[in-house]
Short mmCIF file of C-alpha atoms in Angstrom, two decimals:
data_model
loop_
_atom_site.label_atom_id
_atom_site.label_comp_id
_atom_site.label_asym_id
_atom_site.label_seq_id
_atom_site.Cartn_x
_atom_site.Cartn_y
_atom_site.Cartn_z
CA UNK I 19 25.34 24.93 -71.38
CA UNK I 20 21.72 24.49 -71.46
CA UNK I 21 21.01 24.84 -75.06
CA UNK I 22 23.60 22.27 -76.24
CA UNK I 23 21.10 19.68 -76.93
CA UNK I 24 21.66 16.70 -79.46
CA UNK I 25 18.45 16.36 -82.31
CA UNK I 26 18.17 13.12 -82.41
CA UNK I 27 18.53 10.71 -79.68
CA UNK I 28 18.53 6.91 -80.07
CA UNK I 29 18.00 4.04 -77.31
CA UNK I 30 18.90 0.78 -77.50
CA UNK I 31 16.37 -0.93 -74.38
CA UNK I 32 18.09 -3.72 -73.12
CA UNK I 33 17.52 -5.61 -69.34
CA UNK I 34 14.11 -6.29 -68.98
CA UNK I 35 14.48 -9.94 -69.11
CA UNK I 36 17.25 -9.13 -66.08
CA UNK I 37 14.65 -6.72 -64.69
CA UNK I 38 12.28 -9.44 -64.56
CA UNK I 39 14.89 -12.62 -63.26
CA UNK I 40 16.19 -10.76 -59.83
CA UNK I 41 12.52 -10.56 -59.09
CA UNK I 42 11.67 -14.09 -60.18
CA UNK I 43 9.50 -13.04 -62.54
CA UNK I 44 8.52 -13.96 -66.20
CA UNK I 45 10.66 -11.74 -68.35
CA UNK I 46 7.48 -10.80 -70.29
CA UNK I 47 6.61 -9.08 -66.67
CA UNK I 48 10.31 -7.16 -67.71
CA UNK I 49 8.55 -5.74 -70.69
CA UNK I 50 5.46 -4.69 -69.28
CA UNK I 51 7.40 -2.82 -66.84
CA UNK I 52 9.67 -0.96 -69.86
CA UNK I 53 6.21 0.39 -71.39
CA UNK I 54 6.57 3.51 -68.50
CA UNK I 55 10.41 3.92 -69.22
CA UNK I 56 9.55 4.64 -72.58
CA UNK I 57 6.46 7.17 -71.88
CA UNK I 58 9.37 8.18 -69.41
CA UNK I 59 11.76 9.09 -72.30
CA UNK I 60 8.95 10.33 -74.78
CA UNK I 61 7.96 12.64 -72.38
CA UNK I 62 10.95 14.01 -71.35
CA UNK I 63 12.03 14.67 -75.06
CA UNK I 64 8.82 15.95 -75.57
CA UNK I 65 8.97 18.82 -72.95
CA UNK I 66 13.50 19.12 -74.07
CA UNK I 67 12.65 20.13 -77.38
CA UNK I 68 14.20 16.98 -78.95
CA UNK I 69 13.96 16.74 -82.74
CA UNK I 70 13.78 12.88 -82.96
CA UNK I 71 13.72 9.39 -80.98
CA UNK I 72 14.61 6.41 -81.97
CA UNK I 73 13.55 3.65 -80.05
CA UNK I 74 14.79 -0.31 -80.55
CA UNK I 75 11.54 -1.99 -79.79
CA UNK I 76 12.11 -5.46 -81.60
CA UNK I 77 15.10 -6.41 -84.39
CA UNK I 78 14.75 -8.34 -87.25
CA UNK I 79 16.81 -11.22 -84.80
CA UNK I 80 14.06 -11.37 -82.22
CA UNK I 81 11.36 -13.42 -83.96
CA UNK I 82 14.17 -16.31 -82.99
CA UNK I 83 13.40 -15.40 -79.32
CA UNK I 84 10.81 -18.16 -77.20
CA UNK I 85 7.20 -17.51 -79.19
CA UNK I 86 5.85 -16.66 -75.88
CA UNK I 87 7.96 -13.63 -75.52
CA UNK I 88 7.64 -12.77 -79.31
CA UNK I 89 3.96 -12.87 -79.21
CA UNK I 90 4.18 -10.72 -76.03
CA UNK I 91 6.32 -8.23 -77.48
CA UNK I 92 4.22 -7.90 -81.16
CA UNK I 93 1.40 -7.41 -79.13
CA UNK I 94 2.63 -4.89 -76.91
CA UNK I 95 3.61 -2.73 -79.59
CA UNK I 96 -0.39 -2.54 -80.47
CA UNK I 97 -1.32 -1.80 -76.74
CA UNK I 98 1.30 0.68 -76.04
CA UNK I 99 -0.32 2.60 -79.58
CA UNK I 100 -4.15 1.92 -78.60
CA UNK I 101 -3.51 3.45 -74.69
CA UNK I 102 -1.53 6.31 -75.39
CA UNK I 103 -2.43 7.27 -78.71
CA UNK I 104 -4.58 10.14 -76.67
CA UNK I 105 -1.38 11.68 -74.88
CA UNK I 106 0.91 11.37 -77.95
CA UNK I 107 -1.57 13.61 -79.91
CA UNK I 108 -1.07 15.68 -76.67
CA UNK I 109 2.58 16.12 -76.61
CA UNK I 110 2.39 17.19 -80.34
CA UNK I 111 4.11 13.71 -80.69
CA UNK I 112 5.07 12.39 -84.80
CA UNK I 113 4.61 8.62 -84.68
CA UNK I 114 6.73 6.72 -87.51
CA UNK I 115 7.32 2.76 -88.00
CA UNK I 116 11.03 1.67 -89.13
CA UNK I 117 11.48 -1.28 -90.20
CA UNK I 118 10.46 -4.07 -92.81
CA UNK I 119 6.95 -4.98 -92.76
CA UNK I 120 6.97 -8.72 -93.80
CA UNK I 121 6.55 -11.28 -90.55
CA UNK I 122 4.18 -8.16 -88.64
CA UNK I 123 0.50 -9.55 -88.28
CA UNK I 124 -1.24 -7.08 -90.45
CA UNK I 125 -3.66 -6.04 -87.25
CA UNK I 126 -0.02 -4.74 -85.52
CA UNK I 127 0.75 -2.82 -88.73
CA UNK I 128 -2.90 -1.54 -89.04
CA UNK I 129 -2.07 -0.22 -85.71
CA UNK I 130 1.02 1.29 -86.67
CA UNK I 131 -0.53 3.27 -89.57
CA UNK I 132 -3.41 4.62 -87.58
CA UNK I 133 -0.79 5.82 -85.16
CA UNK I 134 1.57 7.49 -88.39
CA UNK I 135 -1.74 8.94 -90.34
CA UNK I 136 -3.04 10.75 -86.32
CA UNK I 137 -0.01 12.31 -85.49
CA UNK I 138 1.21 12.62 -89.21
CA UNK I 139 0.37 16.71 -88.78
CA UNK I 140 2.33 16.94 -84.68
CA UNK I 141 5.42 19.27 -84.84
CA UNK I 142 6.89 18.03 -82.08
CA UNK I 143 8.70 15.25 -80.96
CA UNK I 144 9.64 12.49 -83.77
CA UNK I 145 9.07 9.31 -82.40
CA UNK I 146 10.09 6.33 -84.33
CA UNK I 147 9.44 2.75 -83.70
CA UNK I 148 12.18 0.36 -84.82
CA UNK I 149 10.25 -2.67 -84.81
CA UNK I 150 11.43 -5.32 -86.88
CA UNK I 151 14.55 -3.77 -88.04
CA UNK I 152 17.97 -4.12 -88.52
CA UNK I 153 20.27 -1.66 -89.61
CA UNK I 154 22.52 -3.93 -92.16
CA UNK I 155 19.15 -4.82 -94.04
CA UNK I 156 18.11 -0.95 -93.99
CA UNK I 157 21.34 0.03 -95.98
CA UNK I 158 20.41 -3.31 -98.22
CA UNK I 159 16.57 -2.36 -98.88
CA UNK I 160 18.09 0.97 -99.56
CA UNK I 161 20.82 -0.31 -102.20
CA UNK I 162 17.77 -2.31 -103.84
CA UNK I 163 15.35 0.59 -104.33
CA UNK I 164 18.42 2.49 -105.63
CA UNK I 165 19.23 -0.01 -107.64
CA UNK I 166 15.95 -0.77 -108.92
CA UNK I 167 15.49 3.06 -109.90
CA UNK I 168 18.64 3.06 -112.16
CA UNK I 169 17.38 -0.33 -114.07
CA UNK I 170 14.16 2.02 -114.84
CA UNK I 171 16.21 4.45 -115.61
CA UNK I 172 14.91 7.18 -112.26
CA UNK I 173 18.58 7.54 -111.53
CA UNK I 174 22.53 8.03 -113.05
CA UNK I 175 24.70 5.29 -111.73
CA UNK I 176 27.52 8.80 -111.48
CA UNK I 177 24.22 10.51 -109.44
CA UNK I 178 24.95 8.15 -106.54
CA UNK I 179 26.36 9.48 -103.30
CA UNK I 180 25.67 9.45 -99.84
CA UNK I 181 22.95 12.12 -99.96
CA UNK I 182 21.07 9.84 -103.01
CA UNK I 183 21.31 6.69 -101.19
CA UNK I 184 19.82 8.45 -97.54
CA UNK I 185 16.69 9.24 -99.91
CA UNK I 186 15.77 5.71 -100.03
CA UNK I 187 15.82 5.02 -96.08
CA UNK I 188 12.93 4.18 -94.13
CA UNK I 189 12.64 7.34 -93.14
CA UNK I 190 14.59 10.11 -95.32
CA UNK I 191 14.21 13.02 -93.51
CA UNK I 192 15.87 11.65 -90.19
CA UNK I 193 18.96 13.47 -89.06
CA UNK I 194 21.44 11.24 -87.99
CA UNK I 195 21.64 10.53 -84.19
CA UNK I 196 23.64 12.58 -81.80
CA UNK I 197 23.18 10.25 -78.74
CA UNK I 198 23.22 6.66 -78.66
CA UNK I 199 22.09 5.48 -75.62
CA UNK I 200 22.32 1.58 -74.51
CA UNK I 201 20.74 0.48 -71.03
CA UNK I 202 22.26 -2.67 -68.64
CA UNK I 203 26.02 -2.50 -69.27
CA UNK I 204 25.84 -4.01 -72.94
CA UNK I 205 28.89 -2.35 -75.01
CA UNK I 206 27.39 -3.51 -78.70
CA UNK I 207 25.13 -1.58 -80.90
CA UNK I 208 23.83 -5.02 -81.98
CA UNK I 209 22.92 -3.94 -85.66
CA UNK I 210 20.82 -0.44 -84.78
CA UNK I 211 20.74 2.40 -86.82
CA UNK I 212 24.30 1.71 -88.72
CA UNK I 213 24.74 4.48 -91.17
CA UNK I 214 22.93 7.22 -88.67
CA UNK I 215 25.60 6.15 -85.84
CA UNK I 216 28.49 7.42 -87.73
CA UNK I 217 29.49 10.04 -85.58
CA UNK I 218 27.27 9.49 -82.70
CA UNK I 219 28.27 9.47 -79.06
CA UNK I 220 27.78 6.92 -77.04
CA UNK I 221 26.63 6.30 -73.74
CA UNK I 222 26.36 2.86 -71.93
CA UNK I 223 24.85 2.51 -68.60
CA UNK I 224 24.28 -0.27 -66.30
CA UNK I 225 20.57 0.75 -65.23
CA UNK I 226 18.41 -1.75 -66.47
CA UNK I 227 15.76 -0.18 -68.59
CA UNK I 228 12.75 -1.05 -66.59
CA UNK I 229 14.57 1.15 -64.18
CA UNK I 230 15.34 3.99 -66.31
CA UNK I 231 13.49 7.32 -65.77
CA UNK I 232 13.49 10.82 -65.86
CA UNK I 233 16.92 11.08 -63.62
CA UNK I 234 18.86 8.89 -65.95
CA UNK I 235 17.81 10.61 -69.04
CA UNK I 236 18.96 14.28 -67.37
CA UNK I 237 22.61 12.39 -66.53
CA UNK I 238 22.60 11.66 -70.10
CA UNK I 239 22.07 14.75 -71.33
CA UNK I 240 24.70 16.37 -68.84
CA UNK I 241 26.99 14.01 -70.28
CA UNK I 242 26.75 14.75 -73.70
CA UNK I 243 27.17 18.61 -73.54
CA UNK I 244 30.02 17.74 -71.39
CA UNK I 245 31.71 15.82 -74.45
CA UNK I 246 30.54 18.93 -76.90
CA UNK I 247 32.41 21.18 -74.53
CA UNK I 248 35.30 19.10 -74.21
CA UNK I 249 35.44 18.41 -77.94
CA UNK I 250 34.90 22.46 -78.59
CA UNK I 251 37.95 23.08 -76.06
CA UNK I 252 40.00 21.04 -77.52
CA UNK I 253 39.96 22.07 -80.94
CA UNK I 254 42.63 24.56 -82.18
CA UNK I 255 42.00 26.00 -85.26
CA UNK I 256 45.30 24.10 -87.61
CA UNK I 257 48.20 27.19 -88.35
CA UNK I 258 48.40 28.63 -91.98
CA UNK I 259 51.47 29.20 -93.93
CA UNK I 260 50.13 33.06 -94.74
CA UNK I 261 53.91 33.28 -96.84
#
């Protein structure tokens, strides 16, 4: 039961602003307190053996949110890479940015690339950043590139198919993602990770993420090989007319 593991688990943080309101404090003080439930879930994936983590840090809606918060949040995302660049190279850790790169001061994305080109040659744990993205305008970029590589004449119009298209992701090589994981009670995906949530499973839970550790991500992976075994039990193999 152990070794039933999903490769690629994504997590949609949500509740720090909540986190932050029963204490009566600013929601950036919600944030601040997520940074550790991430390390949280790097960690743990580190030492599971997980292929890949996907992580909703900021979608291509939030720069709508208060500029206070948005400046906190942009900002963040260059601390949380300057203090634990050190323990990332440590877990064997792969840092990756997804997302578009337009409206990201260019000292956040120099940030982001120092962080990719360190732990470029890690074989562990895939970490990727969604930070200003939004799955919808993923699958778009994607159609563009393709499209763009058929006008110069890269690519068949009848060579187009699910496998073609993937090649022109942000990041190619992903597998899609197993676990889908969504923090304080929210049941929407709110635009993550569309076309690598086709067969997902998803788990919602009401812990806000400021509050979710170690514990929570176990429970979650309980629950998962719980739905594999289910979904192996209940299979029976269709009968065959052997006339």
């Amino acid at each position: 039961m152990k070794d039933i593991l999903p490769a690629h688990i994504g997590i949609i943080m949500d509740g720090n602003g909540r986190w932050a309101k029963m204490r009566g404090l600013p929601r950036i003080e919600g944030h601040r307190q997520g940074e550790e439930s991430i390390m949280e879930a790097v960690r743990f994936c580190a030492a599971k053996g997980i292929r890949a983590l996907s992580l909703f840090a900021f979608s291509t809606e939030n720069w709508e949110r208060p500029p206070e918060e948005v400046r906190f949040l942009v900002n963040m995302s260059r601390d949380v890479l300057r203090k634990r660049l050190e323990e990332f190279m440590e877990l064997g850790v792969r840092l990756r940015h997804l997302g578009r790169r337009d409206r990201i001061p260019e000292k956040i994305l120099a940030w982001f690339d120092l962080a990719a080109a360190a732990t470029a040659g890690n074989r562990g744990l895939n970490l990727n950043i969604n930070f200003n993205y939004g799955g919808r305008r993923e699958i778009l970029d994607a159609s563009l590139r393709v499209a763009e590589a058929v006008r110069r004449g890269e690519l068949s119009p009848d060579g187009i198919d699910e496998n073609s298209l993937r090649e022109f992701f942000y990041a190619p090589d992903l597998p899609d993602i197993d676990l889908l994981i969504r923090t304080a009670g929210e049941m929407r995906i709110s635009n993550f990770m569309l076309w690598h949530l086709a067969k997902a499973e998803i788990l919602v839970t009401p812990v806000l993420w400021p509050d979710f550790g170690w514990k929570e991500l176990e429970d979650a992976l309980e629950e998962y090989r719980r739905r594999k075994l289910d979904e192996k039990s209940d299979y029976h193999a269709p009968e065959r007319d052997w006339s």
